[in-house]
Every structure is written in C-alpha cells, then in structure tokens.
Amino acid sequence: MSTEPPETAEDAEEPGTPAEGERVSEGAQVSEAEAELAAQRVERERIERRKAEREGPVEAGGKLSGTAADLLAAVRAVESGEKPAATVFAEAGPAPRRPAPEPVRRAPEAAPGPVVPAAGAVADVREVLVQGGAPEGIAVQAAGVFGDGGADVLRADPWQLLRVPGVRPEQADGFARALLGAVAGPDDERRGRAVTVWLLEQAALAGHTALEMSSLVVALGRQGVPEPEEAVQNAISEGDVLVFQDAIGEAGDAGEDEERPVRVLVGLERYALAEESLADGLARLVSSVTEQDGAGAEWERAAAAAEGSAGELIRAVAGHGLVLHTGGEASLAEPAALLGAAHGLGLRAWAAAHGPVGRARFAGLVEGAGVATVAGLLSGAEGPGRDADGALDVDLLVVLDAPQLDVETAALVTESLPDGARLVLAGDPGVLWSVGPGRVFADLLAARVCPQVASRRPDPGPLGELVSGIGVGELNQVAAPGKEVVIVPVRDAGEAVHRTVQLVVDSVPRAIGVPVEETQVITPGHGGAVGTRALNAALKERLNPGPGRFGGFDPGDRVAYSPAPGRTLPGRVVRADGEGLHLECGDEEIVVPRERVESSVRHGWALTAHQAVGCRWPAVVVVLPGDAARALSRPWVYTAFSRADRHLSVVHGAEQALPRAVAEVAAKPRTTRLPVLLVPQVPVAEG
C-alpha cells in the first residue's frame, strides 16, 4: 500500500487540500475557502499595520525585526564588511484592563474576494505553457500565482514554473529546455534559485519553518544542482530566501573568550515573518498581564470552588497572560470551568476549537455563548467581533486542540488579541502535530516561558487506559468486559477491506449498539489497497450505492470537506443543484460550488488520522494493513485510537510493527525557530 508518512502533510497533494495559489476560473463563484483565505490575508495586512505603528518603520533590506533582520543585513553587507545596527525592542507597558460585560457581537467587515486572473493573462500563460510542453490545464492556476505578467515571467525564467503547486523539478527542467533550448542546463543560476525555494516549500509541507544550511545543500545536490552552496547564496542575495544564525546551547555554556556555537538556517520569508510575529505577540501577552485586574480575591474564590487541576488552571490564568493546559478528552472540563469562572467575573471570555465537531462537544460543557472555531474567529464569521483598534473583543481566549495550530494561524490568533488579554492554549500533546508548518504547542511546552497546568483527569474506562499507555510508549492489553476494545486479525488487504465493511455495517451496530452513521473508519493513507479511497468505495457500495450523479457523490454520502489546506470537516451530502453540492457539516449547512467539488470534497466513511484530529465518534474502526508499518508512529496510533468514545475495533494486519511503532517511533523532528526567538524576549517560567 502506498501511504503518506504521518508527520508529513499527508493531504497536501490530495484534492481535499487545494494549494494556496489555486484560483477559480474567470467568472466563477467565490468559494468559502477562498473567502476565508482572503479574509486572513486582510487580517495579516491589518496586523502588520498595527505592528508598524507600534514599533516604527523597519529598516530597508528586510521585513523582519530583531535577530533575523540583523542577520539578513549581515549577509547582504558581507562584501563591504559593514556591521548591522542592533535592533532594540521597547514597548510601553499596557494599561490594566477592567472587567467588562460581554458585548453584543459586532458584524464582521466583509473581506474582498480573491482576484480572479484576467482572461487575457490566462490566455497568455496558456500560450507559453503549450509552447514549453506543459499541460495547459494549469494555466488558470499559474496565472493566479504570477498575475498579469505571468507569461513574461515564465519566458524570462522558465524554472519559476516550480512556484505552481504540484510541479516538480524534472517537469520544470523539461519546460525550460523547450523554451530556452541548449542553454537550459543544470548549472543555470535561475534553476538553482528556483529549486532552493521549491525545496523550502516542500520542507514547509513536512512541517519545517526553516532548514539547516547543510541539509538544504545536500537536498540541492540530490536535485542535480552542481554548486549547491553557490545556489543558496544566490537565492539569499536575490532576496528569494532568508538566512539565520541561531545560537546553540545556553548563554553560559561557552567560556568568556569563546563564541557560542550557532546553527545556520535558511527559510522563506513567509514563515520567518509568521514565526517572528508569533514570538513578538506571545512576549507581549506574557508581559501585559502584571496584575490580577484588581479582582484577585474573586479569582481565588473561583479557583477554590473548582475541583483539582481546574482550580490550578484558574489560578494560573488569574496572574498570567499566557498559560498552557495539557490533557485528554476528559480534561476539557477544566477549560470549561475556567470559561464559566471568567464569565462570572464579568470578563469577555471565548473558546475556539479546531472544527465544528470540537466546537459542538465543548459547547455542551459550558453554559451560554462563547465557543467558536479558530477559522471562524479569524475570518469574522464567528466570535465576539473586533474593537475599534481591530483586535478581538475579548479579555480571555481559550484555544482548544492547540497542537493543530500551525505557525501562521497561531501568529494570527496571537496578534489579534488586545494588550492585557489572556490566552490559554489547551490540548493533548500526544496527538499528531499540525498539517501546516511549525510545532507551536510542543515548542512552547519545551520552552517553559509560561505556566503549564497538566490535567489530572484521566480518560475513563478501558479506552482511556489503552490510550494513556500508548502516550508513554506502551501498548498494553486492557480488560474490556463491555467489548470496548476489540482486535480483529487479518492476513491480507482483501480480508482487511472485507472485515472493515463487516464491522461498520453489521458487527458494531449489532454487538455494541452504535449505528453506522456514528462509526468512523481511520486508516494510515489515501492510496493503496486499504487506503481511504478503496475503503470509501467499498463502504459506499454497501451503505449508499448510487451513480454519483454530482462529481461522484449522491445524497446521503458521508464526505470529508476541506475548505482550506489542513482543515477537514466531516459531513454528509444533502442534495445537489445549480448552486453546487449541499453539505451538512455538524450544525452547519455548506454549499460547495460545482467547480470546487473535485478539489475539496472526498468520501468520508474512511479518513486518515490527520483528517480525524479534533473529532471523536462513539465507535472507531482503525485499519492497520500489513504494509502500513512505515506509516505508523506513536503519535499516529495515539491519535487514531483516541478518536473513539465508546468502542474501538482494530483491524490488525501489521503484526509486530504496531507495538514497535508505539514503543520506538516518536514524532518526526521539525526544524523551527520559535524557541530561539522567545529566549531573549521572555524569561523562563519557574516551576
């Protein structure tokens, strides 16, 4: 079976997660995904304006601040020997905030729709693509990436085709040879720069916000770049990428006359800017809450009334602007208690979950309004609205499913909070990290720059015992008198598909009492004989056979809808008409335009573990075929098994690969800079 490794963006190349550069054809209806991405672009621009007003203009030569800006200036000034001026951070302390009644939610401003490429630009790009032997079907997408002058860009530098998602170096090489002839060789400086950027984009899909220089040089050599070090330097000098030198170890490790060792990293400006912005925003929140808002006694009474670690969480939030909370599903009761206490104190408190399913589950634990999704909060479709300065109208924000925050989303959330607001990041550190680049929650836990409250509420029953053991690297046999955990051995892929369908359609409803629509199948990858495609085809044939009249879908089909990269909303097809495919995702009705169906909707009886993060179902069937060994890791198994509330069936053909993965295969490392950026701004928290 062909499976994607669990710690790469396993859905990035799939239709369910369209690339950011994708655009609809001229005259097409603006999709929900594009409107959301446009809203986030507007929000990023607003954040940058706020930062510019607060910190003053940034020196020419880079859009970064702090160490990254100094290092970039040093590289560009190496020939002249100039020394960049030091950058000084100084912010006035914010005025303490007073408790305020929860406001009426403001109507969000409508974000402008994405710019649709002009017909002439698309035609010009199509002409160049055909001339170079590239598929003309990507003309709209390429025109969206390059804009009106796309044809001229591609003629001048054919390797820029690598900026179009899905294009590989060998394809760009063929395109360049067709346009340039014999001069298009592997030693062309333009090729080296373009491949350097492409490799960093691929690294971002695998979760890295930067790469070590040595790793990038090796990767360039594998792509046939004859002078990889020179290619990187050319990319740096042209401003295509940024270079950083981050100190290694503690400040006191080196002697007085010794320089601290450094690691040289190379990254794209997009993620470097997001990581810098996130570090600045977190430092601002940590330093902005210096008192208990004059309500220390009230906070203490609320903490005393709470049970166990819920009281610890309330006390930590009372005196700190940033708090981390860890625990499993049962621990959600503690952020719920915090939200109730904050409302009782008259604070404007909200929580945000990863998706509608998580939002609905948490909303059942709290009274009244105050729960949104992260995407809805940022786009303005949900949440408290914004104040006159454009910041979220909140005193306290609790972000659930925190391991799912990639660096760009986390930066948007942090920079959207006003001075003096409190931020709580809550989640289970054992689950898979975000699909997008970064490992924000894990980095913050390791950096110890703020209080960390670990829940003492274990998930109950045999399932809770099983998952807790996996979290520490042990796959234990657990007593399951109520058939909470069932292992179903299989010999081959055909038997795995057969037994999976049998479990979903017959065994689980009959023996466990969980209906078909509340049972979810989880498998390691999309392709192969036991991937999501094969399992969904088999399950559709049994549960909802039909001709697939609308893009392969029929009313009643279970689906996985991806409105934006890295987001998956489980749902059901209601109907199809001239508007598009009508879906029911949780408590929301969504219309997917006809032209977006193929790229953003897939059948959803079977999902990958990445798609299932943030959701739980009464019953889960995890399929582990024999050739899935390379895809298994402790975080993958932990995530898949912990999606079950009442019952877990494991269709098991992986033999010893399963216990070996739980015991030995940890999460793949991700190269990030957040801890290094936080060190000079935020002191290490005690305890």
XYZ file of C-alpha atoms in Angstrom:
687
model
C 0.000 0.000 0.000
C 1.212 3.479 -0.781
C 0.813 5.526 2.356
C 1.964 9.003 3.290
C 4.193 9.263 6.381
C 2.131 10.545 9.310
C 4.343 13.509 10.060
C 4.282 14.930 6.543
C 1.355 16.905 5.219
C -0.309 13.726 4.016
C -3.177 15.591 2.432
C -1.213 18.359 0.773
C -1.077 16.749 -2.643
C -4.603 15.429 -2.448
C -7.737 17.099 -3.852
C -9.010 17.635 -0.324
C -6.437 20.323 0.400
C -6.117 22.725 -2.506
C -2.923 24.719 -2.768
C -2.861 28.324 -1.703
C -2.002 29.554 -5.145
C -5.098 27.944 -6.677
C -7.664 30.274 -8.252
C -11.071 29.706 -9.748
C -11.707 30.333 -13.418
C -12.909 33.714 -14.576
C -16.470 34.441 -13.577
C -16.639 31.532 -11.128
C -18.391 31.935 -7.830
C -16.094 32.802 -4.912
C -15.814 29.740 -2.685
C -15.926 29.656 1.097
C -12.274 28.580 1.181
C -11.146 31.488 -0.980
C -13.221 33.972 1.008
C -11.633 32.659 4.207
C -8.114 32.875 2.770
C -8.832 36.399 1.542
C -10.077 37.364 5.000
C -6.897 36.013 6.530
C -4.805 37.989 4.042
C -6.683 41.146 5.038
C -6.113 40.289 8.704
C -2.366 39.815 8.113
C -2.198 43.235 6.485
C -4.027 44.785 9.431
C -1.660 43.086 11.877
C 1.371 44.407 10.024
C -0.044 47.933 10.103
C -0.571 47.657 13.864
C 2.978 46.425 14.364
C 4.383 49.189 12.192
C 2.521 51.840 14.182
C 3.732 50.330 17.470
C 7.358 49.661 16.620
C 8.102 52.226 13.930
C 9.311 51.575 10.392
C 11.536 48.615 9.636
C 14.924 49.331 8.080
C 15.242 48.718 4.372
C 16.592 45.331 3.370
C 14.046 43.109 5.034
C 10.586 42.895 6.529
C 11.764 41.111 9.665
C 12.695 42.555 13.004
C 15.179 41.577 15.672
C 17.854 38.961 15.103
C 16.525 37.850 11.709
C 16.770 41.388 10.296
C 20.310 41.805 11.638
C 21.429 38.523 10.133
C 19.904 39.306 6.745
C 21.642 42.677 6.734
C 24.920 40.964 7.651
C 24.687 38.586 4.714
C 23.915 41.358 2.246
C 26.742 43.509 3.620
C 29.387 40.772 3.731
C 31.413 42.184 0.847
C 31.660 45.661 2.369
C 32.262 44.379 5.891
C 29.540 46.569 7.357
C 28.147 45.654 10.739
C 24.355 45.905 11.067
C 22.987 48.158 13.726
C 21.449 46.446 16.708
C 17.706 46.361 16.905
C 16.172 47.416 20.208
C 12.793 46.236 21.384
C 10.968 48.554 23.715
C 7.264 48.636 24.339
C 5.387 50.661 26.893
C 3.535 48.594 29.465
C -0.165 48.356 28.714
C -2.747 49.884 30.973
C -4.550 47.309 33.111
C -7.879 46.172 31.682
C -11.089 46.375 33.642
C -13.686 43.641 33.642
C -16.396 44.418 31.135
C -19.754 42.875 30.346
C -19.873 40.600 27.324
C -20.610 42.790 24.299
C -23.071 42.263 21.552
C -21.165 40.610 18.730
C -20.163 43.082 16.065
C -20.862 42.259 12.451
C -17.548 41.459 10.736
C -16.440 43.516 7.807
C -16.791 41.708 4.518
C -13.420 40.701 3.125
C -12.820 41.391 -0.553
C -12.929 38.325 -2.748
C -9.774 36.925 -4.326
C -8.535 38.459 -7.534
C -9.567 36.279 -10.465
C -6.940 36.192 -13.246
C -7.957 38.188 -16.286
C -8.893 36.197 -19.372
C -6.041 37.781 -21.308
C -3.477 36.846 -18.658
C -4.731 33.260 -18.609
C -4.561 33.072 -22.406
C -1.002 34.443 -22.458
C 0.156 31.965 -19.816
C -1.589 29.113 -21.614
C 0.273 30.012 -24.798
C 3.649 29.848 -23.011
C 2.750 26.579 -21.309
C 1.805 24.963 -24.614
C 4.985 26.275 -26.209
C 7.018 24.683 -23.406
C 5.147 21.380 -23.451
C 3.491 21.921 -20.045
C -0.176 20.975 -19.533
C -2.378 23.908 -20.462
C -4.815 22.818 -17.770
C -2.705 24.602 -15.149
C -2.974 27.956 -16.946
C -5.574 29.425 -14.566
C -3.594 28.294 -11.537
C -0.323 29.656 -12.952
C -1.924 32.985 -13.871
C -3.223 33.227 -10.326
C 0.303 32.711 -8.977
C 2.115 35.132 -11.322
C -0.548 37.751 -12.056
C -0.981 39.695 -15.276
C 2.679 39.433 -16.284
C 2.863 35.681 -15.807
C 3.720 34.913 -19.415
C 6.697 37.280 -19.364
C 7.877 35.825 -16.033
C 7.858 32.281 -17.405
C 9.629 33.258 -20.624
C 12.369 35.071 -18.713
C 12.776 32.305 -16.113
C 11.018 29.032 -17.010
C 12.013 27.437 -13.696
C 9.588 29.812 -11.989
C 7.024 27.192 -13.004
C 8.055 25.471 -9.752
C 6.038 28.122 -7.926
C 2.868 26.468 -9.234
C 1.854 23.812 -6.665
C 2.316 20.254 -7.885
C 5.107 20.979 -10.372
C 8.349 19.060 -9.798
C 11.934 19.990 -10.823
C 12.130 17.437 -13.642
C 8.938 18.895 -15.143
C 10.275 22.449 -14.856
C 13.541 21.288 -16.474
C 11.673 19.943 -19.496
C 9.682 23.164 -19.737
C 12.888 25.221 -19.625
C 14.605 23.126 -22.308
C 11.610 23.548 -24.611
C 11.682 27.331 -24.197
C 15.416 28.037 -23.950
C 16.986 25.216 -25.882
C 20.547 24.075 -25.157
C 21.298 26.972 -22.781
C 18.892 25.484 -20.222
C 21.403 23.450 -18.239
C 21.549 22.226 -14.635
C 24.156 24.882 -13.818
C 21.821 27.758 -14.728
C 21.704 30.195 -11.820
C 17.957 30.607 -12.261
C 17.434 26.871 -11.790
C 19.480 26.806 -8.586
C 17.472 29.651 -7.052
C 14.122 28.179 -8.070
C 14.959 24.702 -6.772
C 16.160 26.233 -3.483
C 12.777 27.911 -2.976
C 10.948 24.741 -4.061
C 12.829 22.623 -1.521
C 11.927 25.044 1.263
C 8.281 24.877 0.191
C 8.444 21.075 0.336
C 10.017 21.327 3.789
C 7.098 23.508 4.893
C 4.683 20.798 3.736
C 6.586 18.423 6.029
C 6.211 20.864 8.941
C 9.534 22.743 8.939
C 9.625 26.538 9.112
C 13.309 26.536 8.051
C 16.063 24.099 7.085
C 19.628 23.799 8.292
C 22.039 25.020 5.643
C 23.793 21.645 5.477
C 20.508 19.785 4.906
C 19.463 22.207 2.183
C 22.829 21.866 0.418
C 22.543 18.060 0.429
C 18.981 18.244 -0.921
C 20.093 20.577 -3.722
C 22.803 18.123 -4.679
C 20.214 15.366 -4.961
C 18.267 17.569 -7.366
C 21.268 17.867 -9.666
C 22.368 21.395 -8.712
C 26.168 21.313 -9.395
C 27.179 24.088 -6.941
C 24.568 23.921 -4.171
C 26.311 26.333 -1.778
C 26.522 28.935 -4.530
C 22.856 28.355 -5.398
C 21.831 29.117 -1.814
C 23.971 32.254 -1.721
C 22.411 33.433 -4.987
C 18.938 32.865 -3.579
C 19.878 34.837 -0.464
C 21.379 37.733 -2.413
C 18.289 37.946 -4.638
C 16.001 38.005 -1.609
C 14.298 34.730 -2.502
C 15.148 33.226 0.897
C 16.422 34.421 4.273
C 19.355 33.160 6.329
C 19.581 32.968 10.126
C 22.297 32.142 12.631
C 20.775 30.821 15.839
C 22.914 30.262 18.912
C 23.067 26.709 20.249
C 23.001 25.924 23.962
C 22.722 28.158 26.990
C 24.390 31.548 27.214
C 26.754 30.393 29.957
C 27.943 27.236 28.231
C 30.821 28.917 26.404
C 33.787 30.461 28.208
C 34.434 34.168 28.381
C 36.706 34.143 25.322
C 34.694 31.565 23.382
C 31.954 32.302 20.902
C 28.726 30.348 21.275
C 28.229 27.803 18.520
C 25.493 28.618 16.039
C 23.416 26.742 13.522
C 22.818 28.341 10.141
C 19.235 28.085 8.921
C 17.603 29.075 5.647
C 13.901 29.803 5.322
C 11.174 31.506 3.341
C 10.150 34.996 4.344
C 6.516 33.959 4.745
C 7.206 31.558 7.604
C 10.041 33.600 9.081
C 7.726 36.586 9.344
C 4.996 34.459 10.919
C 7.388 32.983 13.487
C 8.788 36.415 14.371
C 5.273 37.823 14.654
C 4.202 34.912 16.858
C 7.190 35.340 19.185
C 6.538 39.087 19.469
C 2.850 38.526 20.159
C 3.463 35.867 22.789
C 6.054 38.052 24.528
C 3.560 40.919 24.545
C 0.874 38.743 26.150
C 3.273 37.335 28.741
C 4.350 40.805 29.848
C 0.990 42.559 29.565
C -0.783 40.862 32.493
C 1.137 42.053 35.531
C -1.739 42.157 37.995
C -4.932 40.241 38.572
C -7.020 43.069 37.088
C -7.959 44.162 40.577
C -10.002 41.006 41.018
C -7.552 38.734 42.816
C -9.991 37.778 45.539
C -12.694 36.922 43.011
C -10.268 34.775 41.003
C -9.206 32.969 44.174
C -12.820 32.267 45.180
C -13.493 30.839 41.713
C -10.355 28.673 41.943
C -11.296 27.400 45.391
C -14.734 26.414 44.152
C -13.289 24.386 41.264
C -12.056 20.826 41.581
C -8.428 19.685 41.429
C -6.414 20.866 38.471
C -9.296 23.083 37.292
C -8.515 25.282 40.285
C -4.830 25.298 39.333
C -5.757 26.420 35.832
C -7.915 29.272 37.129
C -5.158 30.456 39.482
C -2.565 30.346 36.683
C -4.785 32.371 34.347
C -5.515 34.908 37.083
C -1.962 36.183 37.100
C -0.540 35.352 33.660
C -1.193 36.384 30.090
C -0.224 33.011 28.574
C -0.980 29.587 30.067
C -0.630 26.080 28.597
C -3.072 23.328 29.584
C -2.498 19.655 28.714
C -4.763 16.653 28.966
C -7.054 14.256 27.133
C -10.737 14.437 26.335
C -11.837 14.341 29.991
C -9.678 17.369 30.763
C -11.953 19.607 28.656
C -13.989 20.045 31.831
C -11.197 22.260 33.168
C -11.169 24.894 30.380
C -14.961 24.785 30.634
C -14.715 25.594 34.361
C -12.280 28.403 33.556
C -14.664 29.860 30.980
C -17.517 29.751 33.490
C -15.402 31.439 36.149
C -14.348 34.178 33.731
C -17.946 34.829 32.736
C -18.834 35.021 36.425
C -16.197 37.727 36.858
C -17.720 39.755 34.040
C -14.887 39.069 31.592
C -15.386 38.710 27.875
C -14.298 35.090 27.519
C -14.419 32.881 24.443
C -13.143 29.453 23.412
C -12.150 28.317 19.907
C -11.959 24.706 18.738
C -10.289 23.182 15.692
C -13.566 22.444 13.859
C -17.364 22.293 14.188
C -17.322 18.845 15.829
C -14.927 20.011 18.547
C -16.898 23.239 18.943
C -20.128 21.307 19.482
C -18.539 18.946 22.009
C -17.081 21.786 24.067
C -20.241 23.896 23.828
C -22.047 21.070 25.608
C -19.785 21.611 28.639
C -20.351 25.363 29.028
C -23.437 27.477 29.537
C -24.386 30.192 27.105
C -22.491 31.500 24.089
C -18.760 31.805 23.793
C -17.492 28.896 21.635
C -16.323 29.295 18.037
C -13.941 27.650 15.590
C -10.452 29.066 15.074
C -11.106 29.675 11.374
C -14.450 31.346 12.117
C -12.857 33.517 14.773
C -10.143 34.781 12.424
C -12.420 35.310 9.429
C -15.038 37.154 11.491
C -17.783 34.639 10.724
C -17.904 33.635 14.424
C -16.793 35.005 17.738
C -17.065 38.308 19.602
C -16.164 40.662 16.750
C -13.412 43.267 16.998
C -12.900 46.511 18.878
C -12.142 49.925 17.422
C -8.450 49.013 17.040
C -9.264 45.844 15.122
C -8.371 43.479 17.984
C -10.680 40.689 19.119
C -13.199 41.966 21.670
C -12.083 39.560 24.415
C -10.388 39.523 27.795
C -9.734 35.755 27.701
C -9.387 33.358 24.771
C -9.055 29.595 25.224
C -7.799 27.813 22.095
C -8.601 24.101 22.164
C -6.868 21.454 20.021
C -3.724 23.597 20.345
C -1.356 21.041 18.725
C -3.220 21.732 15.467
C -2.069 25.362 15.360
C 0.476 25.922 12.609
C 2.788 28.909 12.909
C 0.799 31.205 10.610
C -2.558 30.540 12.287
C -1.013 30.898 15.737
C 0.532 34.229 14.735
C -2.840 35.493 13.505
C -4.545 34.440 16.735
C -1.886 35.990 18.960
C -1.621 39.267 17.088
C -5.421 39.564 17.060
C -5.555 39.723 20.865
C -5.517 43.131 22.591
C -2.928 44.120 25.174
C -3.888 42.769 28.579
C -5.865 39.824 27.228
C -5.158 36.314 28.465
C -4.505 33.382 26.117
C -4.840 29.729 27.135
C -3.606 27.062 24.714
C -5.157 23.718 25.625
C -4.707 20.339 24.017
C -3.396 16.811 24.121
C 0.369 16.821 23.429
C 0.261 13.180 22.335
C -1.694 13.741 19.103
C -0.310 14.479 15.652
C 1.020 17.974 15.071
C -0.431 20.495 12.658
C -0.601 19.828 8.931
C 0.896 23.279 8.327
C 4.488 24.216 9.249
C 5.558 24.625 12.863
C 5.036 22.780 16.150
C 3.801 25.707 18.181
C 2.303 23.885 21.164
C 5.249 21.488 21.528
C 7.748 24.348 21.177
C 6.035 26.347 23.914
C 5.873 23.347 26.235
C 9.610 22.790 25.733
C 10.499 26.487 26.100
C 8.815 26.784 29.536
C 8.131 30.502 29.146
C 4.744 30.397 30.893
C 2.788 28.341 33.453
C 1.857 24.817 32.389
C -1.069 23.049 34.010
C -1.291 19.295 33.420
C -4.746 17.868 33.975
C -5.136 15.091 36.489
C -8.382 13.867 34.897
C -7.590 10.633 33.007
C -9.893 9.488 30.233
C -12.070 6.789 31.810
C -12.519 3.088 31.120
C -10.550 0.578 29.061
C -10.149 3.030 26.172
C -8.675 5.645 28.470
C -6.284 3.083 29.943
C -5.196 1.903 26.488
C -4.569 5.412 25.148
C -2.723 6.515 28.305
C -0.309 3.625 27.892
C 0.305 4.477 24.237
C 1.140 8.026 25.277
C 4.104 6.755 27.295
C 5.182 4.194 24.701
C 3.417 1.092 25.997
C 0.823 -0.933 24.082
C -0.909 -2.760 26.919
C -3.632 -5.367 26.888
C -6.623 -3.957 28.743
C -9.618 -5.699 30.236
C -12.667 -4.800 28.150
C -15.675 -6.625 29.602
C -18.061 -4.466 27.581
C -16.183 -5.041 24.303
C -14.790 -1.524 24.474
C -11.670 -2.718 22.586
C -11.744 -5.500 20.000
C -8.799 -6.758 17.913
C -9.665 -8.300 14.527
C -6.617 -10.059 12.966
C -6.407 -10.155 9.150
C -3.977 -11.800 6.713
C -4.091 -9.590 3.627
C -5.534 -6.406 2.134
C -8.644 -8.061 0.723
C -9.566 -9.519 4.087
C -8.880 -6.149 5.770
C -11.380 -4.386 3.492
C -13.963 -7.158 3.954
C -13.721 -7.196 7.749
C -13.800 -3.387 7.935
C -17.048 -3.239 5.982
C -18.477 -6.072 8.075
C -17.641 -4.265 11.313
C -19.161 -0.956 10.223
C -22.295 -2.387 8.620
C -23.110 -5.271 10.961
C -20.909 -6.127 13.942
C -20.586 -2.749 15.675
C -24.294 -1.802 15.355
C -25.427 -5.273 16.464
C -22.949 -6.024 19.268
C -22.128 -2.526 20.525
C -25.318 -0.647 19.682
C -23.580 2.161 17.786
C -25.310 2.967 14.477
C -23.455 3.060 11.182
C -23.564 6.859 10.913
C -21.737 7.180 14.254
C -18.899 4.792 13.366
C -15.742 6.181 11.752
C -13.022 4.258 9.900
C -9.417 5.516 10.190
C -6.545 4.215 8.034
C -2.926 5.389 7.512
C -3.137 6.790 3.971
C -5.270 7.617 0.961
C -3.763 5.276 -1.647
C -3.213 1.558 -1.846
C -5.428 -1.487 -1.430
C -6.576 -0.459 2.066
C -6.359 3.333 1.826
C -9.241 5.745 2.222
C -10.114 5.561 -1.483
C -10.514 1.771 -1.501
C -12.348 1.660 1.821
C -14.692 4.504 0.883
C -15.544 2.796 -2.410
C -16.368 -0.446 -0.588
C -18.406 1.314 2.107
C -20.354 3.405 -0.393
C -21.247 0.286 -2.357
C -22.737 -1.273 0.780
C -24.200 1.762 2.541
C -25.266 4.230 -0.160
C -24.905 2.801 -3.666
C -25.581 5.228 -6.454
C -24.310 6.563 -9.746
C -22.509 9.550 -8.229
C -24.530 11.987 -10.301
C -22.753 15.068 -8.948
C -18.971 14.715 -9.172
C -19.132 11.138 -7.876
C -21.423 11.958 -4.937
C -25.036 11.148 -4.098
C -27.380 12.433 -1.359
C -26.646 10.555 1.853
C -22.936 10.058 1.149
C -20.601 10.720 4.063
C -17.902 13.163 2.997
C -14.781 14.968 4.181
C -14.822 18.607 3.094
C -11.592 20.632 3.086
C -12.410 24.363 2.816
C -8.740 25.305 3.215
C -5.379 23.493 3.424
C -5.099 21.487 6.618
C -8.792 21.716 7.563
C -11.182 18.772 7.253
C -14.877 18.937 8.129
C -16.705 15.580 8.265
C -20.199 15.876 6.853
C -22.980 14.418 4.737
C -24.320 15.214 1.275
C -27.823 16.652 1.481
C -28.535 17.420 -2.167
C -27.086 18.916 -5.339
C -28.471 21.662 -7.545
C -27.357 24.536 -9.734
C -25.617 26.221 -6.781
C -23.423 23.232 -6.097
C -23.152 20.378 -3.623
C -25.086 20.996 -0.393
C -23.371 19.517 2.674
C -24.317 19.222 6.321
C -21.144 19.531 8.431
C -22.017 19.375 12.108
C -24.614 22.061 12.667
C -23.643 23.994 9.539
C -25.050 23.807 6.018
C -22.372 24.436 3.414
C -22.702 24.835 -0.345
C -19.642 23.801 -2.349
C -19.694 25.309 -5.874
C -19.604 22.824 -8.737
C -16.077 23.785 -9.801
C -14.749 23.213 -6.264
C -16.234 19.792 -5.613
C -13.453 17.730 -7.174
C -10.697 19.600 -5.344
C -12.247 19.938 -1.888
C -14.688 17.050 -1.258
C -13.960 13.350 -0.886
C -15.939 10.477 0.566
C -15.621 10.306 4.335
C -16.628 6.927 5.725
C -12.856 6.396 5.997
C -10.410 9.156 6.985
C -6.713 9.440 7.769
C -5.635 10.232 11.319
C -4.663 13.774 10.292
C -8.169 14.341 8.961
C -9.710 12.927 12.146
C -7.804 15.135 14.613
C -10.144 17.347 16.601
C -13.094 14.952 16.178
C -14.405 11.998 18.169
C -17.020 9.373 17.407
C -18.899 6.826 19.552
C -17.198 3.989 17.635
C -13.990 3.908 15.593
C -12.549 1.174 13.369
C -8.779 1.600 12.899
C -7.374 -0.337 9.932
C -3.708 -1.370 10.071
C -2.814 -3.415 6.977
C 0.425 -5.338 6.779
C 2.205 -2.826 4.567
C 1.383 0.156 6.803
C 4.440 -0.300 9.011
C 6.349 2.672 7.573
C 3.388 4.977 8.192
C 2.960 4.087 11.864
C 4.305 6.110 14.758
C 3.339 6.646 18.368
C 1.531 9.957 17.613
C -0.361 8.338 14.732
C -1.530 5.373 16.826
C -2.337 7.645 19.789
C -4.403 9.949 17.565
C -6.274 7.162 15.782
C -7.094 5.146 18.903
C -8.135 8.182 20.958
C -10.826 9.212 18.454
C -13.155 6.566 19.992
C -15.587 7.396 22.789
C -17.236 4.025 23.493
C -15.765 1.377 21.222
C -12.568 0.725 19.271
C -12.089 -2.073 16.747
C -8.590 -2.612 15.341
C -8.397 -4.459 12.024
C -4.868 -5.674 12.625
C -2.523 -6.981 9.965
C 0.602 -5.070 10.950
C 1.761 -7.717 13.469
C 4.806 -6.516 15.454
C 5.000 -3.207 13.583
C 2.257 -1.808 15.844
C 3.915 -2.332 19.249
C 7.265 -1.363 17.725
C 5.837 1.928 16.461
C 4.283 2.717 19.838
C 7.494 1.935 21.716
C 10.133 3.319 19.355
C 8.795 5.651 16.643
C 8.276 9.146 18.035
C 7.149 12.192 16.091
C 9.452 13.192 13.241
C 11.511 16.236 14.272
C 10.554 19.589 12.802
C 13.018 22.426 12.396
C 11.538 25.607 13.870
C 12.893 28.856 15.306
C 10.183 29.790 17.824
C 12.078 28.720 20.985
C 15.177 30.679 19.909
C 13.098 33.759 19.127
C 11.374 33.627 22.524
C 14.533 33.316 24.620
C 15.655 36.991 24.500
C 12.102 38.275 24.984
C 10.526 36.009 27.595
C 12.261 34.700 30.748
C 11.915 31.014 31.545
C 8.960 30.470 33.883
C 9.625 28.985 37.290
C 8.075 25.674 38.172
